[in-house]
CSV table of C-alpha atoms and ligand atoms in Angstrom, one decimal:
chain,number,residue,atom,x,y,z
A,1,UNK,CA,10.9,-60.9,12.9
A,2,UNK,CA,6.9,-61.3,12.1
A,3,UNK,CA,5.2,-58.7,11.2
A,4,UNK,CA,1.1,-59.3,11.5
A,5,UNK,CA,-1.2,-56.3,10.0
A,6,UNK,CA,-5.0,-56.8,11.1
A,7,UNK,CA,-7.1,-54.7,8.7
A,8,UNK,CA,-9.8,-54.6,6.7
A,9,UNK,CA,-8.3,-54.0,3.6
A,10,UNK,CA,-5.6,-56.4,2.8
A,11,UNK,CA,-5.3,-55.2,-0.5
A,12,UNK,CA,-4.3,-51.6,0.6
A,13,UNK,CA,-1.8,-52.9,3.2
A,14,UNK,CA,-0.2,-55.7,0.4
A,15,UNK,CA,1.8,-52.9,-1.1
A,16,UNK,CA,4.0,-52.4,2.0
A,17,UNK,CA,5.7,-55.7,1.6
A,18,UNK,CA,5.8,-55.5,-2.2
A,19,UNK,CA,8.9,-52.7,-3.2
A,20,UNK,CA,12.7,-52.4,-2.0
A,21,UNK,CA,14.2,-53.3,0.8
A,22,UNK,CA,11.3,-54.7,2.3
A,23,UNK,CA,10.5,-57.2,-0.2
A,24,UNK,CA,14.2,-58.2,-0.6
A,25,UNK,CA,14.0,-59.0,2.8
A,26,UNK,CA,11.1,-61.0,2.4
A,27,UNK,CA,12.5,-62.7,-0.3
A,28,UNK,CA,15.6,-63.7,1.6
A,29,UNK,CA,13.2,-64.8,5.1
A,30,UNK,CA,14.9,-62.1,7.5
A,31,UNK,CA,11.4,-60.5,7.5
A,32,UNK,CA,7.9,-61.9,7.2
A,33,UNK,CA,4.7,-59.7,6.9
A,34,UNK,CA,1.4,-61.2,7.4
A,35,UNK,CA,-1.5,-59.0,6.6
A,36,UNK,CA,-5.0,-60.5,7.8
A,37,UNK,CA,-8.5,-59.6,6.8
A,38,UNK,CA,-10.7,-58.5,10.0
A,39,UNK,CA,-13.6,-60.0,7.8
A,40,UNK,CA,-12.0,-63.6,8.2
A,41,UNK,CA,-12.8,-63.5,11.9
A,42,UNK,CA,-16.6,-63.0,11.5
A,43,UNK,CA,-19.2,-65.2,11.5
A,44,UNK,CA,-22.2,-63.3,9.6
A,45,UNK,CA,-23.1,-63.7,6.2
A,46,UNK,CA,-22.3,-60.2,5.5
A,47,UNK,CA,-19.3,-60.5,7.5
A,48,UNK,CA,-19.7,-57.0,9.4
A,49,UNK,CA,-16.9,-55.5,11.6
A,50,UNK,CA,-19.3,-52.5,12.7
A,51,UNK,CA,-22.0,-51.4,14.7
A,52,UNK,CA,-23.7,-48.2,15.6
A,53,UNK,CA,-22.3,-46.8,18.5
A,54,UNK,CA,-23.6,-46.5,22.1
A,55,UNK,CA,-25.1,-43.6,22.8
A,56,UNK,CA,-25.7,-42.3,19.4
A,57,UNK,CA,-23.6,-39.7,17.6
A,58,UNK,CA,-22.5,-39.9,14.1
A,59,UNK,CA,-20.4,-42.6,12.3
A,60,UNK,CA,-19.6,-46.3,13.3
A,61,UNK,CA,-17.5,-47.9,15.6
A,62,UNK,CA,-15.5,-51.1,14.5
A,63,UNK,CA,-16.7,-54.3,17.0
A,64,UNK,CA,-14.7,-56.0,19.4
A,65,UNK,CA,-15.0,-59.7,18.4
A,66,UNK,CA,-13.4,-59.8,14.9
A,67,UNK,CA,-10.3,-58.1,16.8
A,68,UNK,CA,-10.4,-60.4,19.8
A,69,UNK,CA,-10.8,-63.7,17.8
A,70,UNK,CA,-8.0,-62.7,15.3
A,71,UNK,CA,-5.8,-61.8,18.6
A,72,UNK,CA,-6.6,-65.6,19.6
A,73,UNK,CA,-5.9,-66.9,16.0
A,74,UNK,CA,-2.3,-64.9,16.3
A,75,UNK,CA,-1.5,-66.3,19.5
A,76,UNK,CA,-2.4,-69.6,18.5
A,77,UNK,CA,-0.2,-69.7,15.5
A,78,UNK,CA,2.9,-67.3,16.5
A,79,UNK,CA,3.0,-67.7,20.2
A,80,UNK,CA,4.0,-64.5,22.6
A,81,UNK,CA,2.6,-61.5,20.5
A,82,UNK,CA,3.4,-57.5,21.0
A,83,UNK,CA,0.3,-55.9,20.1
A,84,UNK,CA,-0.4,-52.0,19.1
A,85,UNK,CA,-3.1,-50.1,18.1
A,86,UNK,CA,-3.1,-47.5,15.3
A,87,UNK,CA,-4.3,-44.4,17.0
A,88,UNK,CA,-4.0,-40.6,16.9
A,89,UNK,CA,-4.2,-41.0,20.6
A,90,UNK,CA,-1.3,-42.9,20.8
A,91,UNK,CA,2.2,-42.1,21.2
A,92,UNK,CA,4.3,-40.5,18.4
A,93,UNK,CA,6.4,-43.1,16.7
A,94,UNK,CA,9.9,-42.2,16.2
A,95,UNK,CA,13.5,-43.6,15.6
A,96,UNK,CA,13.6,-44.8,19.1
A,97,UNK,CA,10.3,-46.7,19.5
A,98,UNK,CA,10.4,-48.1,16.0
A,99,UNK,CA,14.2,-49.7,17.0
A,100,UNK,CA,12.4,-51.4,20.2
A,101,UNK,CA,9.8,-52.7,18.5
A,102,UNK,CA,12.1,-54.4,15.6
A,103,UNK,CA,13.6,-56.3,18.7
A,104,UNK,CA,9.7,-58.2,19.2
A,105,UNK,CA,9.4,-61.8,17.7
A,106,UNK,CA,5.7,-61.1,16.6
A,107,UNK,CA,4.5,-57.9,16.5
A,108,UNK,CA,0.5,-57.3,15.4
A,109,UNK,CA,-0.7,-54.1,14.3
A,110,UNK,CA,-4.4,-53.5,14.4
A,111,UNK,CA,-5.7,-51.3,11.8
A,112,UNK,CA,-8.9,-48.8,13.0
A,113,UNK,CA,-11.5,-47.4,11.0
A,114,UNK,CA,-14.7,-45.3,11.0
A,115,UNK,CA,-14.8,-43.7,14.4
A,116,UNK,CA,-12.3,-46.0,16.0
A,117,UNK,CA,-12.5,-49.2,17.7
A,118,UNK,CA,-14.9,-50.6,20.4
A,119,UNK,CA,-13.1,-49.1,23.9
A,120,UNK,CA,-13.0,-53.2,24.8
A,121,UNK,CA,-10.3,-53.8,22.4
A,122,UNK,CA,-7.6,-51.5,24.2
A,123,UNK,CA,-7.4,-54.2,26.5
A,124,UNK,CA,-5.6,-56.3,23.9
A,125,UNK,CA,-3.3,-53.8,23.5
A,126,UNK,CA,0.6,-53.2,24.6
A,127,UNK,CA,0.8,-49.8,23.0
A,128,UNK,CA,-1.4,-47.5,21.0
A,129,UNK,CA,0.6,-45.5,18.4
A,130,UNK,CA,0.2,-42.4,16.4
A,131,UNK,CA,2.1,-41.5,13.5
A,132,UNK,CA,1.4,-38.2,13.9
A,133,UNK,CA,-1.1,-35.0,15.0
A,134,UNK,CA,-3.7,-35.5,12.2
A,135,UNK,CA,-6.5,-37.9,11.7
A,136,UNK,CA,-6.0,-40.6,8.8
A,137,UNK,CA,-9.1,-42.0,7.4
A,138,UNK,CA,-7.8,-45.6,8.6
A,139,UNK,CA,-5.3,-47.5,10.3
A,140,UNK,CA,-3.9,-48.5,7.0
A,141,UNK,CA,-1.3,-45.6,6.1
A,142,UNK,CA,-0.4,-45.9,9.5
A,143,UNK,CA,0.4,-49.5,10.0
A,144,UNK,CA,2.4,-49.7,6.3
A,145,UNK,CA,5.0,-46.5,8.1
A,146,UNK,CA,5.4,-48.4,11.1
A,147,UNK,CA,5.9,-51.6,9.1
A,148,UNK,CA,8.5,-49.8,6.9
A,149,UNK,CA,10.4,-48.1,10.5
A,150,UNK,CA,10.8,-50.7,11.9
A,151,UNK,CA,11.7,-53.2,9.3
A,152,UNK,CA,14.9,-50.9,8.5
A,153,UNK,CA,15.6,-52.1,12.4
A,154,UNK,CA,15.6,-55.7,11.5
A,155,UNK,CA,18.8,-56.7,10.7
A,156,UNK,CA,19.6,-58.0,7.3
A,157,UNK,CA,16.8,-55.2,5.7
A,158,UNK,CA,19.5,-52.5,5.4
A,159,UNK,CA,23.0,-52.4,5.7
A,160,UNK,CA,23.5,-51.9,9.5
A,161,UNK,CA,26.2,-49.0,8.2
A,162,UNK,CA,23.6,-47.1,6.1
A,163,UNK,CA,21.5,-47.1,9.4
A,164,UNK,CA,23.6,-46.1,11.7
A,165,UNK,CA,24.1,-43.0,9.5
A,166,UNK,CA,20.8,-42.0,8.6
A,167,UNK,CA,19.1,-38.6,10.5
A,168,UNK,CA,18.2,-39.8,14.2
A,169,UNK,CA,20.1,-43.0,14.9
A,170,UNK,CA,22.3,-40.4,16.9
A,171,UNK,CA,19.6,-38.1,17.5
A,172,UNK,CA,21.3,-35.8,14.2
A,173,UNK,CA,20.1,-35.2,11.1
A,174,UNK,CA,21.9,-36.5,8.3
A,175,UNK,CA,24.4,-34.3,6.8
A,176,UNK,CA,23.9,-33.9,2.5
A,177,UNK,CA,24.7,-36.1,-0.4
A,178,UNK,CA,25.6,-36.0,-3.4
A,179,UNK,CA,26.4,-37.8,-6.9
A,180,UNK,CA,27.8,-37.3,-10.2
A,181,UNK,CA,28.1,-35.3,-12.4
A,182,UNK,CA,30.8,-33.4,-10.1
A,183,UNK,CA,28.4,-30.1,-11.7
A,184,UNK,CA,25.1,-29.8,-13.0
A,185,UNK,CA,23.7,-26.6,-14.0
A,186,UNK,CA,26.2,-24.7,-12.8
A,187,UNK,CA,26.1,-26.3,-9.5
A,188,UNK,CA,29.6,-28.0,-8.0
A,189,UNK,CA,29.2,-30.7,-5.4
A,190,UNK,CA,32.0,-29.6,-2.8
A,191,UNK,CA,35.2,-29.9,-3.2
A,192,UNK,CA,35.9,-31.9,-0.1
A,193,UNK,CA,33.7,-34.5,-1.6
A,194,UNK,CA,36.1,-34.9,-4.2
A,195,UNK,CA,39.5,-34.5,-2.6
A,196,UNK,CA,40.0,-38.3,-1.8
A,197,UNK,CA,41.3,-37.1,2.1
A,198,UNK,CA,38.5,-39.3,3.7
A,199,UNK,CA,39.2,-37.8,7.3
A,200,UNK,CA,38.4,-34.4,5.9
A,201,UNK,CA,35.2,-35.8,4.2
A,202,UNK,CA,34.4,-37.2,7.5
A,203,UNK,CA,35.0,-34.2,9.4
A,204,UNK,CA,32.9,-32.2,6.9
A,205,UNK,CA,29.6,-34.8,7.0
A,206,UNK,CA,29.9,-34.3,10.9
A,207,UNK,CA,30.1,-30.6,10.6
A,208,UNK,CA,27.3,-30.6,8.6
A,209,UNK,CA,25.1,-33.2,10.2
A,210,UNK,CA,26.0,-30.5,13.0
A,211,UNK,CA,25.0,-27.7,11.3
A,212,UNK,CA,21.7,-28.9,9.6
A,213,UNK,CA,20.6,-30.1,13.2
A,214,UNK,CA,21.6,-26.9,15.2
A,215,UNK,CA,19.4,-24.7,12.5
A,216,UNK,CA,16.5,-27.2,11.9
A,217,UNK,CA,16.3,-29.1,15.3
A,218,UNK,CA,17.9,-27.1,18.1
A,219,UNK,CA,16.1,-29.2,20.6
A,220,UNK,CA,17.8,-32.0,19.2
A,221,UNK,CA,21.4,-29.7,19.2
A,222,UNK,CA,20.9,-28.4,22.4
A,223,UNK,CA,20.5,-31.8,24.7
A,224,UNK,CA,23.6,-32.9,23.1
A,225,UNK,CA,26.4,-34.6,24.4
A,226,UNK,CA,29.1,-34.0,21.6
A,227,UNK,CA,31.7,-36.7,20.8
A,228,UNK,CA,35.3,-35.7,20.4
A,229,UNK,CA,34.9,-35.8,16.9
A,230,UNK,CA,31.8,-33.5,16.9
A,231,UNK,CA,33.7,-31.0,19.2
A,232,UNK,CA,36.8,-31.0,16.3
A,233,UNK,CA,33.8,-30.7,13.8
A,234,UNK,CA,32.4,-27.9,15.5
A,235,UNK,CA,35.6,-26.1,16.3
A,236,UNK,CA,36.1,-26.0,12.1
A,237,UNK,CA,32.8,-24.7,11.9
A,238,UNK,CA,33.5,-21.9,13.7
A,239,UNK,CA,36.9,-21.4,12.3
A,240,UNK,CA,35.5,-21.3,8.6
A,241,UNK,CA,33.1,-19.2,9.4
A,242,UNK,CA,35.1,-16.7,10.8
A,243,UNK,CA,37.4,-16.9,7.5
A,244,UNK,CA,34.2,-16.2,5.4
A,245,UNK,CA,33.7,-13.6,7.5
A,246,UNK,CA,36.8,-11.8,7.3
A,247,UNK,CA,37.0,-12.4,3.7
A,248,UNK,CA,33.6,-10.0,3.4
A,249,UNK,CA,32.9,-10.8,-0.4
A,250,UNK,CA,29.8,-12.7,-1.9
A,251,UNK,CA,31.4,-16.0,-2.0
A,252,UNK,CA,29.9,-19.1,-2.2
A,253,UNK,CA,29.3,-20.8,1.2
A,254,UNK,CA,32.4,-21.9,2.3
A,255,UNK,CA,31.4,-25.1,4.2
A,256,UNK,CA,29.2,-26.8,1.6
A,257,UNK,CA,30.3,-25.2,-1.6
A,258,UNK,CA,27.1,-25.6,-3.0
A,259,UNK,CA,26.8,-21.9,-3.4
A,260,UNK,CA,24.1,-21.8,-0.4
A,261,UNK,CA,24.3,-19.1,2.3
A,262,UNK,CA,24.6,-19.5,6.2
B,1,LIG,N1,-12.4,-40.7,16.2
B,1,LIG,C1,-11.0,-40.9,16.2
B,1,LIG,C2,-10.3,-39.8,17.0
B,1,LIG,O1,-10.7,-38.6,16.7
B,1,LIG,O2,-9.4,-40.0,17.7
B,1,LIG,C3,-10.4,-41.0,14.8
B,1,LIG,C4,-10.7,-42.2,14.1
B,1,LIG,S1,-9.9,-42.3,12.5
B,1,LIG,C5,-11.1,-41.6,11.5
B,1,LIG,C6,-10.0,-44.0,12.1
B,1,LIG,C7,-8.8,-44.8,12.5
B,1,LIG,O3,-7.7,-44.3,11.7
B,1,LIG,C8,-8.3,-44.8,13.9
B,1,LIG,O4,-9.0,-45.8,14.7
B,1,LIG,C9,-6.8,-45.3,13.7
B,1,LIG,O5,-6.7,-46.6,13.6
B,1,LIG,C10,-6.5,-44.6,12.4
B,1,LIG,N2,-5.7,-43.3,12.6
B,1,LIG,C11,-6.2,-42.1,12.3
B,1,LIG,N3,-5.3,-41.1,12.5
B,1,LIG,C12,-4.2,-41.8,12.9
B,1,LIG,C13,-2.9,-41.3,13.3
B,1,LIG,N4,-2.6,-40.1,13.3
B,1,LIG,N5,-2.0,-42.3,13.7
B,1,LIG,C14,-2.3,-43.6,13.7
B,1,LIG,N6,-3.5,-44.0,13.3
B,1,LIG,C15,-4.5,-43.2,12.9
């Protein structure tokens, strides 16, 4: 997969391709980032990608042209092209849309800034996307956590396992980890972890990829559809919660114990 990044600070956006995963992939050609300067598609000496805007108002807005000619110089050079626009308007990005868009050959991100772009541009656009309900400065930060979601989709970036498991794939949160020392600072990873019975420590990382979803996202918990395993997972939940219960002392939680509290 190709990723393109249209901005007009190359130098900002550089970093994205430069650290972990990302630039291991790079390195072994399962995933190419090309990050394009805005100014390179003007033809003024001063090489200006704004104008005042109709109308009047305060600010800028970022011209037309520079993103229309760099569209053409994509299309010319990669062939069929997805296209999205960084945009508070847009859609939210999340697991989902970040997995569809790992599946596009090319896939150009155009970078905003000032007020936005020229209205015209939109019509270059498959899909403008928001990371999120606040207003960056720039496209910039925006384009590198779109560039990082999606790479982790491109097979070959992370191990497909690792992905599979992380919060979301399965709409769930992930359940905790942990490594050694077995205690730090008077603080015992749980016991399960350490028991060797790998159906238990299964059983445990579902109850608690369970649990962590049903108290943090119970939108999430509540559309579920739950999996035979989940149901057994649940079903020990209940069962050690009713033991702690029962047992009415102070005792460390008994599903995690971490010493936490339900
Ligand atoms: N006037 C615009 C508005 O209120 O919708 C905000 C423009 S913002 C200062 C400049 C650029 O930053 C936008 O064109 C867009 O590219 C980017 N941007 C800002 N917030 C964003 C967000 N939440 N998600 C994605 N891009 C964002």
């Amino acid at each position: 997969m190709r990723i393109i990044v249209a901005t007009i600070f190359p130098d900002f956006v550089k970093v994205v391709k430069e650290y972990g995963v990302i630039a291991q992939a790079i390195e072994k050609g399962k995933l190419d980032i090309q990050i394009l300067n805005l100014r390179d598609f003007t033809h003024d000496k001063h090489r200006i990608v704004d104008d005042y805007p109709y109308g009047g108002g305060p600010g800028m807005v970022m011209k037309p042209e520079p993103f229309f000619e760099l569209h053409d110089y994509c299309g010319r050079t990669f062939g069929e092209i997805y296209t999205v626009l960084t945009s508070p308007q847009g859609v939210t990005l999340n697991n989902k849309l970040a997995m569809e868009l790992s599946k596009k050959k090319n896939l150009l991100i155009l970078c905003g800034r000032y007020e936005g772009v020229d209205e015209r541009v939109k019509n270059l656009v498959d899909l403008e996307i928001s990371i999120g309900d606040y207003v960056l400065s720039g496209g910039e930060l925006a384009a590198m956590v779109i560039c990082d979601a999606v790479s982790r989709f491109v097979p070959g970036v992370v191990e497909e396992e690792s992905v599979k498991r992380d919060s979301f794939y399965n709409d769930l949160l992930d359940h905790p980890h942990y490594t050694r020392p077995a205690e730090y600072r008077g603080m015992r990873v749980p016991d399960v972890l350490l028991s060797g019975d790998h159906e238990m420590v299964e059983l445990w990382r579902t109850a608690e990829s369970l649990k962590l979803t049903a108290l943090r996202r119970p939108d999430l918990f509540l559309s579920r559809e739950f999996s035979t395993q989940e149901k057994k997972a649940l079903v020990w939940l209940l069962q050690e919660l009713v033991r702690y219960v029962e047992r009415r002392q102070d005792s460390p939680d008994p599903l995690s114990g971490s010493g936490k509290r339900w």
